[in-house]
C-alpha atoms as a printed R data frame, in Angstrom:
    type eleno elety resid chain resno       x       y       z
1   ATOM     1    CA   MET     A     1 116.756 127.352 152.494
2   ATOM     2    CA   LYS     A     2 114.333 130.350 153.643
3   ATOM     3    CA   TRP     A     3 116.385 132.203 154.762
4   ATOM     4    CA   LEU     A     4 118.472 132.310 150.944
5   ATOM     5    CA   ILE     A     5 114.765 133.430 149.486
6   ATOM     6    CA   GLY     A     6 114.310 135.763 152.064
7   ATOM     7    CA   ILE     A     7 117.991 137.437 151.123
8   ATOM     8    CA   LEU     A     8 116.656 137.286 147.555
9   ATOM     9    CA   ILE     A     9 113.259 138.544 147.879
10  ATOM    10    CA   ASN     A    10 114.526 141.846 149.748
11  ATOM    11    CA   ALA     A    11 117.091 141.999 146.834
12  ATOM    12    CA   VAL     A    12 114.315 142.277 144.881
13  ATOM    13    CA   LEU     A    13 112.079 144.437 146.885
14  ATOM    14    CA   PHE     A    14 115.196 147.184 147.583
15  ATOM    15    CA   MET     A    15 115.163 147.219 143.577
16  ATOM    16    CA   ALA     A    16 111.569 148.132 143.587
17  ATOM    17    CA   ILE     A    17 111.712 150.510 145.788
18  ATOM    18    CA   ALA     A    18 114.624 152.093 144.600
19  ATOM    19    CA   GLY     A    19 113.087 152.308 141.104
20  ATOM    20    CA   TYR     A    20 110.083 154.016 142.961
21  ATOM    21    CA   PHE     A    21 111.268 156.290 144.712
22  ATOM    22    CA   SER     A    22 114.465 156.842 143.197
23  ATOM    23    CA   GLU     A    23 115.294 160.403 144.326
24  ATOM    24    CA   SER     A    24 115.682 159.083 148.118
25  ATOM    25    CA   PHE     A    25 116.413 155.173 147.343
26  ATOM    26    CA   VAL     A    26 119.409 154.413 145.767
27  ATOM    27    CA   LEU     A    27 120.586 151.346 144.863
28  ATOM    28    CA   LYS     A    28 123.762 151.018 142.375
29  ATOM    29    CA   SER     A    29 123.613 147.377 141.375
30  ATOM    30    CA   PHE     A    30 121.497 144.647 141.505
31  ATOM    31    CA   SER     A    31 124.658 142.955 143.090
32  ATOM    32    CA   ALA     A    32 124.449 146.127 145.403
33  ATOM    33    CA   ALA     A    33 120.894 145.021 146.863
34  ATOM    34    CA   LEU     A    34 122.194 140.753 146.831
35  ATOM    35    CA   GLY     A    35 124.819 142.773 148.755
36  ATOM    36    CA   ALA     A    36 122.521 144.925 150.958
37  ATOM    37    CA   SER     A    37 119.912 142.387 151.622
38  ATOM    38    CA   PHE     A    38 123.092 140.243 152.894
39  ATOM    39    CA   LEU     A    39 124.472 142.707 155.575
40  ATOM    40    CA   LEU     A    40 120.411 143.892 156.904
41  ATOM    41    CA   SER     A    41 119.843 139.815 157.392
42  ATOM    42    CA   ILE     A    42 122.826 139.738 159.428
43  ATOM    43    CA   ILE     A    43 122.186 142.854 160.854
44  ATOM    44    CA   ASN     A    44 118.876 141.602 161.978
45  ATOM    45    CA   ILE     A    45 120.145 138.655 163.652
46  ATOM    46    CA   ILE     A    46 122.221 140.196 165.362
47  ATOM    47    CA   VAL     A    47 121.479 144.166 166.689
48  ATOM    48    CA   ARG     A    48 117.531 143.908 165.945
49  ATOM    49    CA   PRO     A    49 116.851 141.486 168.658
50  ATOM    50    CA   ILE     A    50 118.878 143.678 170.706
51  ATOM    51    CA   LEU     A    51 116.601 147.074 170.062
52  ATOM    52    CA   VAL     A    52 113.866 145.090 170.429
53  ATOM    53    CA   ILE     A    53 115.023 144.377 174.548
54  ATOM    54    CA   LEU     A    54 115.711 147.998 174.602
55  ATOM    55    CA   THR     A    55 112.477 149.520 173.296
56  ATOM    56    CA   LEU     A    56 110.165 147.094 174.471
57  ATOM    57    CA   PRO     A    57 108.396 149.552 176.776
58  ATOM    58    CA   ALA     A    58 107.402 152.319 173.472
59  ATOM    59    CA   THR     A    59 106.912 148.468 171.532
60  ATOM    60    CA   VAL     A    60 104.054 148.067 173.522
61  ATOM    61    CA   LEU     A    61 103.222 151.382 174.247
62  ATOM    62    CA   THR     A    62 102.502 152.021 170.752
63  ATOM    63    CA   LEU     A    63 100.669 148.337 169.917
64  ATOM    64    CA   GLY     A    64 103.829 146.843 168.174
65  ATOM    65    CA   PHE     A    65 104.131 150.027 165.161
66  ATOM    66    CA   PHE     A    66 107.275 150.670 166.752
67  ATOM    67    CA   LEU     A    67 108.732 148.267 165.487
68  ATOM    68    CA   PHE     A    68 108.731 149.215 162.055
69  ATOM    69    CA   VAL     A    69 111.020 152.690 163.971
70  ATOM    70    CA   ILE     A    70 113.694 149.541 164.487
71  ATOM    71    CA   ASN     A    71 112.923 148.438 160.326
72  ATOM    72    CA   ALA     A    72 114.137 151.508 159.753
73  ATOM    73    CA   ILE     A    73 117.339 151.796 161.964
74  ATOM    74    CA   THR     A    74 118.288 148.731 160.589
75  ATOM    75    CA   LEU     A    75 118.025 150.180 157.513
76  ATOM    76    CA   GLU     A    76 120.080 153.187 158.543
77  ATOM    77    CA   ILE     A    77 122.608 151.273 159.126
78  ATOM    78    CA   THR     A    78 122.652 148.934 156.651
79  ATOM    79    CA   ASP     A    79 122.856 152.259 154.266
80  ATOM    80    CA   TYR     A    80 125.403 153.223 156.554
81  ATOM    81    CA   LEU     A    81 127.871 150.098 156.484
82  ATOM    82    CA   MET     A    82 127.234 149.656 152.369
83  ATOM    83    CA   GLY     A    83 128.579 152.919 151.683
84  ATOM    84    CA   ASP     A    84 128.007 154.463 147.676
85  ATOM    85    CA   ALA     A    85 126.498 151.457 146.245
86  ATOM    86    CA   PHE     A    86 123.602 151.163 149.220
87  ATOM    87    CA   ASP     A    87 121.902 155.069 149.619
88  ATOM    88    CA   ILE     A    88 118.626 156.531 151.681
89  ATOM    89    CA   THR     A    89 118.431 159.572 151.955
90  ATOM    90    CA   GLY     A    90 116.579 160.618 155.344
91  ATOM    91    CA   PHE     A    91 115.135 158.534 157.899
92  ATOM    92    CA   GLY     A    92 111.738 158.362 156.506
93  ATOM    93    CA   MET     A    93 112.073 157.136 153.473
94  ATOM    94    CA   ALA     A    94 114.342 154.408 155.784
95  ATOM    95    CA   LEU     A    95 110.794 154.150 157.777
96  ATOM    96    CA   LEU     A    96 108.567 154.260 154.398
97  ATOM    97    CA   ALA     A    97 110.793 151.390 152.760
98  ATOM    98    CA   ALA     A    98 110.613 149.330 156.359
99  ATOM    99    CA   ILE     A    99 106.457 149.831 156.223
100 ATOM   100    CA   ILE     A   100 106.912 148.408 152.476
101 ATOM   101    CA   MET     A   101 109.229 146.022 153.031
102 ATOM   102    CA   SER     A   102 107.030 144.142 155.955
103 ATOM   103    CA   VAL     A   103 103.956 144.228 154.081
104 ATOM   104    CA   VAL     A   104 105.308 142.223 151.207
105 ATOM   105    CA   THR     A   105 107.441 140.648 153.110
106 ATOM   106    CA   LEU     A   106 103.923 138.659 155.265
107 ATOM   107    CA   ILE     A   107 102.100 138.641 151.853
108 ATOM   108    CA   VAL     A   108 104.644 136.418 150.434
109 ATOM   109    CA   ASN     A   109 105.016 135.036 153.168
110 ATOM   110    CA   ASN     A   110 101.502 134.089 153.895
111 ATOM   111    CA   THR     A   111 100.815 133.198 149.483
112 ATOM   112    CA   ILE     A   112 103.841 131.694 148.153
113 ATOM   113    CA   LEU     A   113 105.456 130.554 150.821
114 ATOM   114    CA   LYS     A   114 103.253 128.837 152.376
115 ATOM   115    CA   ALA     A   115 101.473 127.396 149.329
116 ATOM   116    CA   SER     A   116 105.022 125.499 148.113
117 ATOM   117    CA   LYS     A   117 104.488 123.732 152.030
118 ATOM   118    CA   LYS     A   118 101.221 122.784 151.018
119 ATOM   119    CA   ASN     A   119 102.319 120.495 148.022
């Protein structure tokens, strides 16, 4: 259930980022956002652990900030696999989107999801 909620949160975040950065982050529809969110979750399960292990020295050296770069790489992989329905122009936009998504997900997890667990 938590995985599905995460996919929905990411899809809404994709739509919000696409609305704010309309020239450099393009989504065709909400179904494309759901598909991209689902694909990103699969990539995060399969590819992200490998990237984290391979870049562990850089991650330690940058005190964990290199994880944003890894998140941007997974967004770029999602962009490549989704085709025209999901388009990020440039690595800088992918990095900015990864930072925004990380911060918003952290806030949502610490406020909404923890509050629902207490009840």
